[in-house]
Backbone as CSV, one residue per row, in Angstrom:
resi,resn,N_x,N_y,N_z,CA_x,CA_y,CA_z,C_x,C_y,C_z
1,MET,121.898,107.346,81.534,121.061,107.731,82.654,120.047,108.791,82.220
2,LEU,120.456,109.739,81.405,119.539,110.782,80.980,118.337,110.178,80.264
3,CYS,118.555,109.209,79.394,117.437,108.593,78.680,116.514,107.856,79.640
4,GLU,117.066,107.217,80.655,116.247,106.520,81.644,115.367,107.515,82.387
5,ILE,115.912,108.622,82.793,115.147,109.627,83.526,114.104,110.270,82.619
6,GLY,114.465,110.540,81.383,113.576,111.229,80.473,112.491,110.369,79.859
7,SER,112.578,109.048,80.042,111.644,108.170,79.343,110.488,107.659,80.188
8,ARG,110.416,108.034,81.458,109.326,107.541,82.298,109.076,108.505,83.445
9,THR,108.021,108.241,84.185,107.609,109.171,85.242,108.123,108.810,86.628
10,GLY,108.819,107.740,86.781,109.352,107.363,88.091,109.056,105.919,88.400
11,GLY,109.944,105.285,89.132,109.803,103.873,89.421,108.933,103.587,90.632
12,ALA,108.719,102.306,90.846,107.914,101.780,91.961,106.572,102.509,92.013
13,LEU,106.280,103.181,93.098,104.979,103.829,93.271,105.097,105.352,93.345
14,THR,106.091,105.900,92.645,106.304,107.348,92.647,105.095,108.093,92.098
15,ALA,104.637,107.725,90.914,103.495,108.431,90.303,102.221,108.299,91.138
16,PRO,101.874,107.104,91.652,100.684,107.025,92.514,100.809,107.855,93.803
17,ALA,102.013,107.974,94.356,102.197,108.786,95.566,101.989,110.266,95.254
18,ILE,102.489,110.715,94.110,102.282,112.110,93.712,100.794,112.365,93.475
19,ARG,100.122,111.412,92.845,98.677,111.546,92.625,97.924,111.610,93.964
20,ALA,98.326,110.787,94.928,97.656,110.778,96.238,97.852,112.105,96.973
21,ALA,99.010,112.731,96.811,99.297,113.980,97.522,98.723,115.202,96.822
22,THR,98.667,115.169,95.484,98.328,116.388,94.751,97.111,116.279,93.844
23,GLY,96.722,115.056,93.493,95.659,114.874,92.517,96.169,114.906,91.083
24,PHE,97.443,115.168,90.893,98.049,115.260,89.566,98.534,113.884,89.139
25,ASP,98.064,113.404,87.994,98.424,112.077,87.493,99.553,112.209,86.466
26,LEU,100.779,111.958,86.903,101.949,112.074,86.022,101.827,111.200,84.785
27,ASP,101.392,109.964,84.962,101.316,109.036,83.826,100.308,109.519,82.789
28,GLU,99.154,109.994,83.262,98.146,110.498,82.332,98.669,111.718,81.572
29,GLN,99.283,112.656,82.284,99.792,113.864,81.637,100.930,113.555,80.670
30,TRP,101.781,112.609,81.028,102.881,112.179,80.153,102.309,111.596,78.860
31,PHE,101.294,110.742,78.994,100.656,110.143,77.819,99.994,111.220,76.957
32,ARG,99.229,112.097,77.578,98.537,113.155,76.829,99.519,114.068,76.106
33,ALA,100.654,114.345,76.717,101.656,115.205,76.089,102.215,114.570,74.823
34,GLN,102.277,113.258,74.781,102.783,112.573,73.593,101.723,112.432,72.510
35,VAL,100.468,112.256,72.916,99.399,112.000,71.957,98.856,113.299,71.360
36,THR,98.544,114.262,72.211,97.957,115.527,71.729,98.598,116.701,72.463
37,PRO,99.861,117.002,72.183,100.537,118.078,72.926,99.878,119.442,72.746
38,GLU,99.195,119.659,71.630,98.556,120.957,71.412,97.333,121.159,72.300
39,ASP,96.790,120.093,72.889,95.601,120.191,73.738,95.920,120.312,75.226
40,LEU,97.179,120.357,75.584,97.538,120.422,77.004,97.176,121.768,77.595
41,THR,96.657,121.723,78.794,96.354,122.942,79.535,97.000,122.835,80.902
42,ASP,97.092,123.936,81.574,97.640,123.947,82.925,96.747,123.083,83.815
43,ALA,97.324,122.066,84.436,96.544,121.153,85.271,96.172,121.788,86.613
44,GLY,96.714,122.944,86.906,96.339,123.637,88.136,97.039,123.127,89.373
45,VAL,98.041,122.286,89.240,98.756,121.757,90.397,100.044,122.555,90.549
46,HIS,100.180,123.230,91.672,101.362,124.052,91.911,101.970,123.718,93.270
47,GLY,101.929,122.466,93.647,102.475,122.030,94.917,101.451,121.259,95.715
48,VAL,101.908,120.689,96.782,101.049,119.879,97.645,100.202,120.802,98.514
49,GLU,98.938,120.463,98.661,98.048,121.219,99.541,98.516,121.064,100.991
50,PRO,98.423,122.112,101.793,98.765,121.967,103.215,97.934,120.865,103.857
51,GLY,98.561,120.069,104.697,97.853,118.997,105.378,97.720,117.732,104.562
52,GLN,98.463,117.630,103.468,98.371,116.437,102.627,99.770,116.050,102.152
53,SER,100.194,114.856,102.482,101.488,114.356,102.063,101.333,112.868,101.778
54,ALA,102.228,112.313,100.994,102.132,110.891,100.647,103.518,110.307,100.447
55,GLY,103.583,109.001,100.499,104.816,108.265,100.252,104.472,106.854,99.842
56,TRP,105.493,106.043,99.633,105.256,104.655,99.254,106.303,103.756,99.873
57,VAL,105.910,102.508,100.059,106.787,101.485,100.621,106.590,100.218,99.805
58,VAL,107.691,99.564,99.448,107.606,98.263,98.783,108.351,97.237,99.627
59,PHE,107.892,95.995,99.545,108.512,94.897,100.285,108.988,93.851,99.283
60,TYR,110.229,93.480,99.428,110.858,92.538,98.503,110.731,91.101,98.995
61,PRO,110.839,90.152,98.080,110.740,88.754,98.497,111.948,88.326,99.322
62,GLU,111.711,87.375,100.175,112.791,86.730,100.916,113.167,85.455,100.177
63,ARG,114.138,84.748,100.692,114.468,83.428,100.143,113.569,82.418,100.819
64,GLY,112.690,81.834,100.054,111.746,80.877,100.597,110.462,80.910,99.795
65,THR,109.455,80.232,100.313,108.156,80.172,99.650,107.196,81.102,100.365
66,LEU,106.538,81.953,99.594,105.570,82.880,100.162,104.337,82.092,100.584
67,ALA,104.075,82.059,101.898,102.950,81.288,102.429,101.723,82.161,102.656
68,ALA,101.912,83.446,102.933,100.766,84.346,103.168,101.214,85.790,103.060
69,LEU,100.327,86.613,102.542,100.510,88.063,102.548,99.523,88.651,103.545
70,PRO,99.854,89.789,104.137,98.910,90.417,105.057,97.611,90.766,104.336
71,GLU,96.538,90.825,105.093,95.248,91.096,104.462,94.928,92.580,104.467
72,VAL,93.924,93.027,105.124,93.439,94.403,105.031,94.494,95.392,105.557
73,PRO,94.971,96.300,104.681,95.996,97.254,105.128,95.408,98.331,106.035
74,PRO,96.277,99.056,106.744,95.804,100.151,107.609,95.038,101.201,106.798
75,PRO,94.183,101.985,107.449,93.327,102.944,106.733,94.089,104.068,106.023
76,PHE,95.319,104.331,106.409,96.085,105.393,105.743,96.688,104.931,104.417
77,VAL,96.537,103.660,104.067,96.987,103.148,102.769,95.913,103.467,101.741
78,VAL,96.302,104.183,100.674,95.337,104.565,99.641,95.480,103.739,98.374
79,GLU,96.567,102.996,98.260,96.739,102.101,97.113,97.611,100.927,97.531
80,GLU,97.189,99.746,97.097,97.904,98.508,97.421,98.181,97.778,96.106
81,ARG,99.423,97.315,95.955,99.771,96.513,94.778,100.425,95.222,95.258
82,LEU,99.700,94.134,95.077,100.214,92.827,95.465,100.724,92.129,94.218
83,ARG,102.021,91.890,94.176,102.638,91.235,93.025,103.102,89.826,93.355
84,GLY,103.200,89.524,94.624,103.638,88.202,95.038,102.521,87.190,94.896
85,THR,102.909,85.958,94.652,101.939,84.878,94.522,102.180,83.863,95.626
86,VAL,101.160,83.654,96.452,101.265,82.679,97.533,101.566,81.316,96.937
87,ALA,102.398,80.550,97.619,102.855,79.210,97.241,103.939,79.254,96.160
88,THR,104.504,80.420,95.904,105.595,80.557,94.939,106.904,80.689,95.690
89,ALA,107.939,80.003,95.195,109.278,80.099,95.784,110.008,81.295,95.186
90,TYR,110.668,82.054,96.040,111.446,83.220,95.629,112.885,83.058,96.090
91,GLN,113.767,83.731,95.408,115.192,83.667,95.736,115.687,84.970,96.349
92,GLY,114.797,85.733,96.929,115.160,87.023,97.494,114.962,88.119,96.464
93,GLY,115.297,89.344,96.847,115.172,90.468,95.934,116.208,90.395,94.835
94,GLU,115.764,90.503,93.605,116.679,90.434,92.465,116.807,91.767,91.753
95,LYS,115.710,92.504,91.614,115.700,93.807,90.959,114.802,94.738,91.755
96,SER,115.035,96.028,91.651,114.263,96.982,92.442,112.775,96.960,92.116
97,GLY,112.400,96.619,90.906,110.991,96.599,90.533,110.289,95.294,90.816
98,MET,111.007,94.321,91.361,110.419,92.997,91.612,110.069,92.847,93.095
99,TYR,109.075,93.583,93.516,108.635,93.508,94.901,107.384,92.636,94.984
100,VAL,107.095,92.098,96.180,105.909,91.258,96.341,104.695,92.061,96.781
101,ALA,104.915,93.193,97.437,103.807,94.040,97.869,104.276,95.483,97.937
102,GLY,103.408,96.392,97.503,103.718,97.816,97.551,102.494,98.592,98.005
103,TYR,102.733,99.677,98.725,101.649,100.449,99.313,101.929,101.943,99.189
104,VAL,100.903,102.709,98.816,100.960,104.167,98.847,100.218,104.593,100.107
105,LEU,100.835,105.460,100.908,100.238,105.892,102.151,100.209,107.412,102.222
106,THR,99.293,107.934,103.003,99.134,109.377,103.137,99.229,109.796,104.594
107,GLY,99.442,111.088,104.780,99.501,111.673,106.106,99.416,113.177,106.009
108,ALA,99.347,113.837,107.155,99.216,115.292,107.195,100.501,115.995,106.792
109,ASP,101.650,115.369,107.058,102.941,115.964,106.711,103.972,114.841,106.567
110,ASP,105.198,115.218,106.233,106.243,114.222,106.010,106.520,113.372,107.245
111,GLN,106.488,113.994,108.412,106.757,113.247,109.646,105.690,112.186,109.886
112,GLU,104.429,112.534,109.634,103.371,111.547,109.819,103.498,110.422,108.802
113,VAL,103.861,110.742,107.572,104.059,109.700,106.554,105.192,108.767,106.985
114,GLU,106.268,109.315,107.514,107.383,108.477,107.979,106.960,107.568,109.126
115,ARG,106.195,108.109,110.088,105.704,107.276,111.201,104.788,106.171,110.682
116,ARG,103.931,106.536,109.759,103.014,105.550,109.204,103.753,104.502,108.372
117,ALA,104.827,104.883,107.725,105.625,103.908,106.974,106.209,102.868,107.924
118,GLN,106.655,103.295,109.097,107.162,102.344,110.097,106.023,101.461,110.609
119,ASP,104.858,102.050,110.855,103.691,101.266,111.282,103.326,100.241,110.205
120,LEU,103.395,100.662,108.955,103.087,99.768,107.841,104.080,98.608,107.796
121,ALA,105.360,98.891,108.003,106.377,97.836,108.002,106.107,96.821,109.112
122,GLU,105.697,97.300,110.282,105.383,96.399,111.398,104.141,95.563,111.083
123,TRP,103.117,96.194,110.506,101.900,95.476,110.108,102.240,94.403,109.081
124,TYR,103.048,94.758,108.086,103.426,93.810,107.039,104.204,92.633,107.647
125,ALA,105.170,92.925,108.491,105.989,91.872,109.100,105.146,90.902,109.924
126,ALA,104.106,91.407,110.565,103.236,90.554,111.375,102.339,89.668,110.514
127,GLY,102.073,90.066,109.276,101.124,89.323,108.445,101.714,88.493,107.331
128,VAL,102.957,88.783,106.924,103.566,87.999,105.847,104.178,86.729,106.437
129,ARG,104.088,85.636,105.689,104.716,84.387,106.153,105.502,83.769,105.011
130,TRP,106.692,83.299,105.358,107.569,82.606,104.420,107.875,81.233,104.984
131,THR,107.896,80.234,104.141,108.293,78.891,104.571,109.568,78.523,103.836
132,GLY,110.109,77.384,104.193,111.369,76.975,103.583,112.492,77.306,104.522
133,ARG,113.442,78.069,104.055,114.611,78.439,104.847,114.239,79.134,106.151
134,HIS,113.103,79.858,106.183,112.715,80.641,107.352,111.984,79.840,108.417
135,GLY,111.498,78.678,108.076,110.715,77.913,109.045,109.244,78.252,108.942
136,GLU,108.415,77.316,109.251,106.970,77.424,109.052,106.331,78.620,109.757
137,GLY,106.754,78.943,110.971,106.075,79.998,111.711,106.751,81.348,111.665
138,ASP,107.814,81.510,110.911,108.556,82.771,110.936,107.849,83.875,110.175
139,HIS,108.064,85.085,110.647,107.551,86.284,109.992,108.729,87.039,109.402
140,ALA,108.457,88.053,108.606,109.506,88.850,107.988,110.280,89.609,109.063
141,SER,111.528,89.887,108.774,112.366,90.670,109.661,112.187,92.152,109.375
142,LEU,112.281,92.996,110.384,112.213,94.439,110.181,113.600,95.040,110.002
143,ASP,114.629,94.220,109.973,116.004,94.742,109.796,116.225,95.274,108.412
């Protein structure tokens, strides 16, 4: 476990969420520390600025064929990663990193980010479509 933690900056959209909240790019700094450690300087990030918070949400595949992904995300989404391919059959979630869509979202504080994450889940459920086991007109479940 120690090697797993020490060898990367975080899974899913952890690094992009930190960048959205603070402006600090973990991946860039990690790379620079390995390439030219003598050139590192204080990046000036000492915590999140008041009024700025971020988080991330990923959605895993269901059992069935992905028929559609939602289109334009809500305005509080600052990064979108679509990994699912429409017309591809999936067998459900297999690994934590194998999601079909992921989003980094921002808000004024943690409570707003949590509310927006729920809004994002509802938006996603209304726009994603799976065929096969779920039936032609079914949408994703929020359970």
